[in-house]
Amino acid sequence: MSVQGSITFVPSVHFSPTHCRRVRETIRAEAPDLVAVELDEFRFEHLDRGRRPTSADVTQVFPSTPAAATYGAITALQRTVVRLSGLDPETTDMEAAIETAAELDTEIALIDERIAETLAELSARVGLETLPKFCLRIQRVGPQTQAAQIEALTRPVGEIEHGDDVQPAIDQLRQLLPEVAEVMIDRRDRAMAQRLHRLRREGNDVVAVIGAGHHNGIQHALEELEEGDIDPDPEISLPIRSSIKTVVRIPID
């Protein structure tokens, strides 16, 4: 390990085959001390075992009915959008990262906020009044601005390589649904930056596989931590796991 570690980001679109390949190639090329993934323990354990959470799993992790309902709705919406985009909802960049870490016998750092905490906060902030507010905000956006935003969102998935490539979408979400953006983007960016900052300060060279929408926010939060504008949180949890996946290596003569 070096005295001060390094972070190599792989900003990705979670269900893109192009980004799955990029994840594998980067981890193999960098051979890091740790692979950091945008997952918490709940999501990691189910991906690592190759199974979707059952209703009993969801009930155990989300004792709050609104949070459980939110989880179910978001999961169903995500899978529908992925299919409509022509992608495979069964294959993700996070699975590619876990499998490649297993291949290299490398441990995995789970850097995302616990999903139960995220959805509990989302349930507390989003209510019946959110839809009328959303409609009013859309009306305030002029047609030229709307056209420019739509044009900025048409970039092909395979060409996304940096947070800047999806920043228009993040800016649009923040403009129309700031309460959702704060919980689903900004809050998680800060949490992931805290964990990456600790890994780097401990001397680890890390490949961090994150959604492209989190790239700019995490980098900004890391800069604030390095410059002392934000104090590191010594109490924040940082689970480190090893994959149970078995990698079959076929020798080639």
PDB file of N, CA, C and O in Angstrom, residues 39-68:
ATOM      1  N   LEU A  39     -23.119  -0.117  -3.070  1.00  0.00           N
ATOM      2  CA  LEU A  39     -24.040  -1.070  -2.470  1.00  0.00           C
ATOM      3  C   LEU A  39     -23.957  -0.978  -0.957  1.00  0.00           C
ATOM      4  O   LEU A  39     -22.934  -0.542  -0.413  1.00  0.00           O
ATOM      5  N   ASP A  40     -25.043  -1.408  -0.295  1.00  0.00           N
ATOM      6  CA  ASP A  40     -24.987  -1.628   1.148  1.00  0.00           C
ATOM      7  C   ASP A  40     -25.028  -3.139   1.382  1.00  0.00           C
ATOM      8  O   ASP A  40     -25.013  -3.927   0.433  1.00  0.00           O
ATOM      9  N   GLU A  41     -25.055  -3.561   2.632  1.00  0.00           N
ATOM     10  CA  GLU A  41     -24.988  -4.992   2.935  1.00  0.00           C
ATOM     11  C   GLU A  41     -26.191  -5.754   2.382  1.00  0.00           C
ATOM     12  O   GLU A  41     -26.041  -6.876   1.873  1.00  0.00           O
ATOM     13  N   PHE A  42     -27.376  -5.179   2.483  1.00  0.00           N
ATOM     14  CA  PHE A  42     -28.585  -5.852   2.004  1.00  0.00           C
ATOM     15  C   PHE A  42     -28.492  -6.158   0.512  1.00  0.00           C
ATOM     16  O   PHE A  42     -28.705  -7.294   0.065  1.00  0.00           O
ATOM     17  N   ARG A  43     -28.159  -5.148  -0.279  1.00  0.00           N
ATOM     18  CA  ARG A  43     -28.098  -5.349  -1.730  1.00  0.00           C
ATOM     19  C   ARG A  43     -26.918  -6.228  -2.123  1.00  0.00           C
ATOM     20  O   ARG A  43     -27.019  -7.061  -3.034  1.00  0.00           O
ATOM     21  N   PHE A  44     -25.773  -6.061  -1.433  1.00  0.00           N
ATOM     22  CA  PHE A  44     -24.605  -6.872  -1.754  1.00  0.00           C
ATOM     23  C   PHE A  44     -24.874  -8.359  -1.543  1.00  0.00           C
ATOM     24  O   PHE A  44     -24.562  -9.197  -2.384  1.00  0.00           O
ATOM     25  N   GLU A  45     -25.457  -8.702  -0.397  1.00  0.00           N
ATOM     26  CA  GLU A  45     -25.671 -10.111  -0.079  1.00  0.00           C
ATOM     27  C   GLU A  45     -26.564 -10.794  -1.104  1.00  0.00           C
ATOM     28  O   GLU A  45     -26.328 -11.947  -1.481  1.00  0.00           O
ATOM     29  N   HIS A  46     -27.582 -10.082  -1.602  1.00  0.00           N
ATOM     30  CA  HIS A  46     -28.465 -10.702  -2.583  1.00  0.00           C
ATOM     31  C   HIS A  46     -27.817 -10.782  -3.959  1.00  0.00           C
ATOM     32  O   HIS A  46     -27.976 -11.790  -4.667  1.00  0.00           O
ATOM     33  N   LEU A  47     -27.068  -9.778  -4.344  1.00  0.00           N
ATOM     34  CA  LEU A  47     -26.350  -9.860  -5.616  1.00  0.00           C
ATOM     35  C   LEU A  47     -25.290 -10.945  -5.570  1.00  0.00           C
ATOM     36  O   LEU A  47     -25.101 -11.688  -6.535  1.00  0.00           O
ATOM     37  N   ASP A  48     -24.585 -11.031  -4.450  1.00  0.00           N
ATOM     38  CA  ASP A  48     -23.505 -12.012  -4.334  1.00  0.00           C
ATOM     39  C   ASP A  48     -24.052 -13.435  -4.394  1.00  0.00           C
ATOM     40  O   ASP A  48     -23.384 -14.343  -4.880  1.00  0.00           O
ATOM     41  N   ARG A  49     -25.259 -13.621  -3.897  1.00  0.00           N
ATOM     42  CA  ARG A  49     -25.884 -14.950  -3.918  1.00  0.00           C
ATOM     43  C   ARG A  49     -26.714 -15.186  -5.171  1.00  0.00           C
ATOM     44  O   ARG A  49     -27.261 -16.272  -5.364  1.00  0.00           O
ATOM     45  N   GLY A  50     -26.827 -14.155  -5.999  1.00  0.00           N
ATOM     46  CA  GLY A  50     -27.539 -14.315  -7.262  1.00  0.00           C
ATOM     47  C   GLY A  50     -29.023 -14.524  -7.125  1.00  0.00           C
ATOM     48  O   GLY A  50     -29.642 -15.247  -7.914  1.00  0.00           O
ATOM     49  N   ARG A  51     -29.639 -13.874  -6.136  1.00  0.00           N
ATOM     50  CA  ARG A  51     -31.090 -14.022  -5.995  1.00  0.00           C
ATOM     51  C   ARG A  51     -31.723 -12.684  -5.631  1.00  0.00           C
ATOM     52  O   ARG A  51     -31.097 -11.834  -4.984  1.00  0.00           O
ATOM     53  N   ARG A  52     -32.979 -12.514  -6.058  1.00  0.00           N
ATOM     54  CA  ARG A  52     -33.707 -11.293  -5.737  1.00  0.00           C
ATOM     55  C   ARG A  52     -34.279 -11.394  -4.326  1.00  0.00           C
ATOM     56  O   ARG A  52     -34.633 -12.494  -3.864  1.00  0.00           O
ATOM     57  N   PRO A  53     -34.398 -10.273  -3.622  1.00  0.00           N
ATOM     58  CA  PRO A  53     -34.966 -10.311  -2.260  1.00  0.00           C
ATOM     59  C   PRO A  53     -36.409 -10.810  -2.271  1.00  0.00           C
ATOM     60  O   PRO A  53     -37.200 -10.444  -3.141  1.00  0.00           O
ATOM     61  N   THR A  54     -36.746 -11.650  -1.307  1.00  0.00           N
ATOM     62  CA  THR A  54     -38.121 -12.114  -1.147  1.00  0.00           C
ATOM     63  C   THR A  54     -38.909 -11.078  -0.352  1.00  0.00           C
ATOM     64  O   THR A  54     -38.347 -10.143   0.229  1.00  0.00           O
ATOM     65  N   SER A  55     -40.232 -11.273  -0.278  1.00  0.00           N
ATOM     66  CA  SER A  55     -41.060 -10.361   0.516  1.00  0.00           C
ATOM     67  C   SER A  55     -40.670 -10.426   1.988  1.00  0.00           C
ATOM     68  O   SER A  55     -40.712  -9.411   2.692  1.00  0.00           O
ATOM     69  N   ALA A  56     -40.252 -11.620   2.453  1.00  0.00           N
ATOM     70  CA  ALA A  56     -39.813 -11.760   3.843  1.00  0.00           C
ATOM     71  C   ALA A  56     -38.536 -10.961   4.084  1.00  0.00           C
ATOM     72  O   ALA A  56     -38.371 -10.322   5.137  1.00  0.00           O
ATOM     73  N   ASP A  57     -37.615 -10.977   3.117  1.00  0.00           N
ATOM     74  CA  ASP A  57     -36.375 -10.194   3.230  1.00  0.00           C
ATOM     75  C   ASP A  57     -36.698  -8.706   3.337  1.00  0.00           C
ATOM     76  O   ASP A  57     -36.130  -7.983   4.167  1.00  0.00           O
ATOM     77  N   VAL A  58     -37.604  -8.253   2.471  1.00  0.00           N
ATOM     78  CA  VAL A  58     -37.965  -6.830   2.443  1.00  0.00           C
ATOM     79  C   VAL A  58     -38.618  -6.422   3.763  1.00  0.00           C
ATOM     80  O   VAL A  58     -38.304  -5.374   4.335  1.00  0.00           O
ATOM     81  N   THR A  59     -39.504  -7.267   4.276  1.00  0.00           N
ATOM     82  CA  THR A  59     -40.196  -6.961   5.530  1.00  0.00           C
ATOM     83  C   THR A  59     -39.213  -6.877   6.692  1.00  0.00           C
ATOM     84  O   THR A  59     -39.340  -6.023   7.574  1.00  0.00           O
ATOM     85  N   GLN A  60     -38.190  -7.742   6.674  1.00  0.00           N
ATOM     86  CA  GLN A  60     -37.201  -7.745   7.747  1.00  0.00           C
ATOM     87  C   GLN A  60     -36.350  -6.487   7.734  1.00  0.00           C
ATOM     88  O   GLN A  60     -36.039  -5.921   8.779  1.00  0.00           O
ATOM     89  N   VAL A  61     -35.973  -6.049   6.551  1.00  0.00           N
ATOM     90  CA  VAL A  61     -35.075  -4.881   6.430  1.00  0.00           C
ATOM     91  C   VAL A  61     -35.841  -3.573   6.519  1.00  0.00           C
ATOM     92  O   VAL A  61     -35.329  -2.578   7.023  1.00  0.00           O
ATOM     93  N   PHE A  62     -37.099  -3.563   6.041  1.00  0.00           N
ATOM     94  CA  PHE A  62     -37.901  -2.343   6.039  1.00  0.00           C
ATOM     95  C   PHE A  62     -39.118  -2.534   6.945  1.00  0.00           C
ATOM     96  O   PHE A  62     -40.220  -2.830   6.459  1.00  0.00           O
ATOM     97  N   PRO A  63     -38.941  -2.417   8.268  1.00  0.00           N
ATOM     98  CA  PRO A  63     -40.083  -2.591   9.173  1.00  0.00           C
ATOM     99  C   PRO A  63     -41.171  -1.554   8.955  1.00  0.00           C
ATOM    100  O   PRO A  63     -42.333  -1.774   9.282  1.00  0.00           O
ATOM    101  N   SER A  64     -40.794  -0.406   8.370  1.00  0.00           N
ATOM    102  CA  SER A  64     -41.773   0.630   8.064  1.00  0.00           C
ATOM    103  C   SER A  64     -42.505   0.293   6.771  1.00  0.00           C
ATOM    104  O   SER A  64     -41.874   0.050   5.740  1.00  0.00           O
ATOM    105  N   THR A  65     -43.831   0.252   6.815  1.00  0.00           N
ATOM    106  CA  THR A  65     -44.614  -0.063   5.622  1.00  0.00           C
ATOM    107  C   THR A  65     -44.371   0.922   4.480  1.00  0.00           C
ATOM    108  O   THR A  65     -44.203   0.505   3.331  1.00  0.00           O
ATOM    109  N   PRO A  66     -44.343   2.252   4.728  1.00  0.00           N
ATOM    110  CA  PRO A  66     -44.070   3.180   3.623  1.00  0.00           C
ATOM    111  C   PRO A  66     -42.712   2.939   2.975  1.00  0.00           C
ATOM    112  O   PRO A  66     -42.591   3.007   1.748  1.00  0.00           O
ATOM    113  N   ALA A  67     -41.677   2.640   3.786  1.00  0.00           N
ATOM    114  CA  ALA A  67     -40.352   2.399   3.214  1.00  0.00           C
ATOM    115  C   ALA A  67     -40.348   1.140   2.368  1.00  0.00           C
ATOM    116  O   ALA A  67     -39.751   1.097   1.283  1.00  0.00           O
ATOM    117  N   ALA A  68     -41.018   0.078   2.855  1.00  0.00           N
ATOM    118  CA  ALA A  68     -41.098  -1.165   2.092  1.00  0.00           C
ATOM    119  C   ALA A  68     -41.839  -0.946   0.777  1.00  0.00           C
ATOM    120  O   ALA A  68     -41.438  -1.454  -0.277  1.00  0.00           O
TER     121      ALA A  68
END
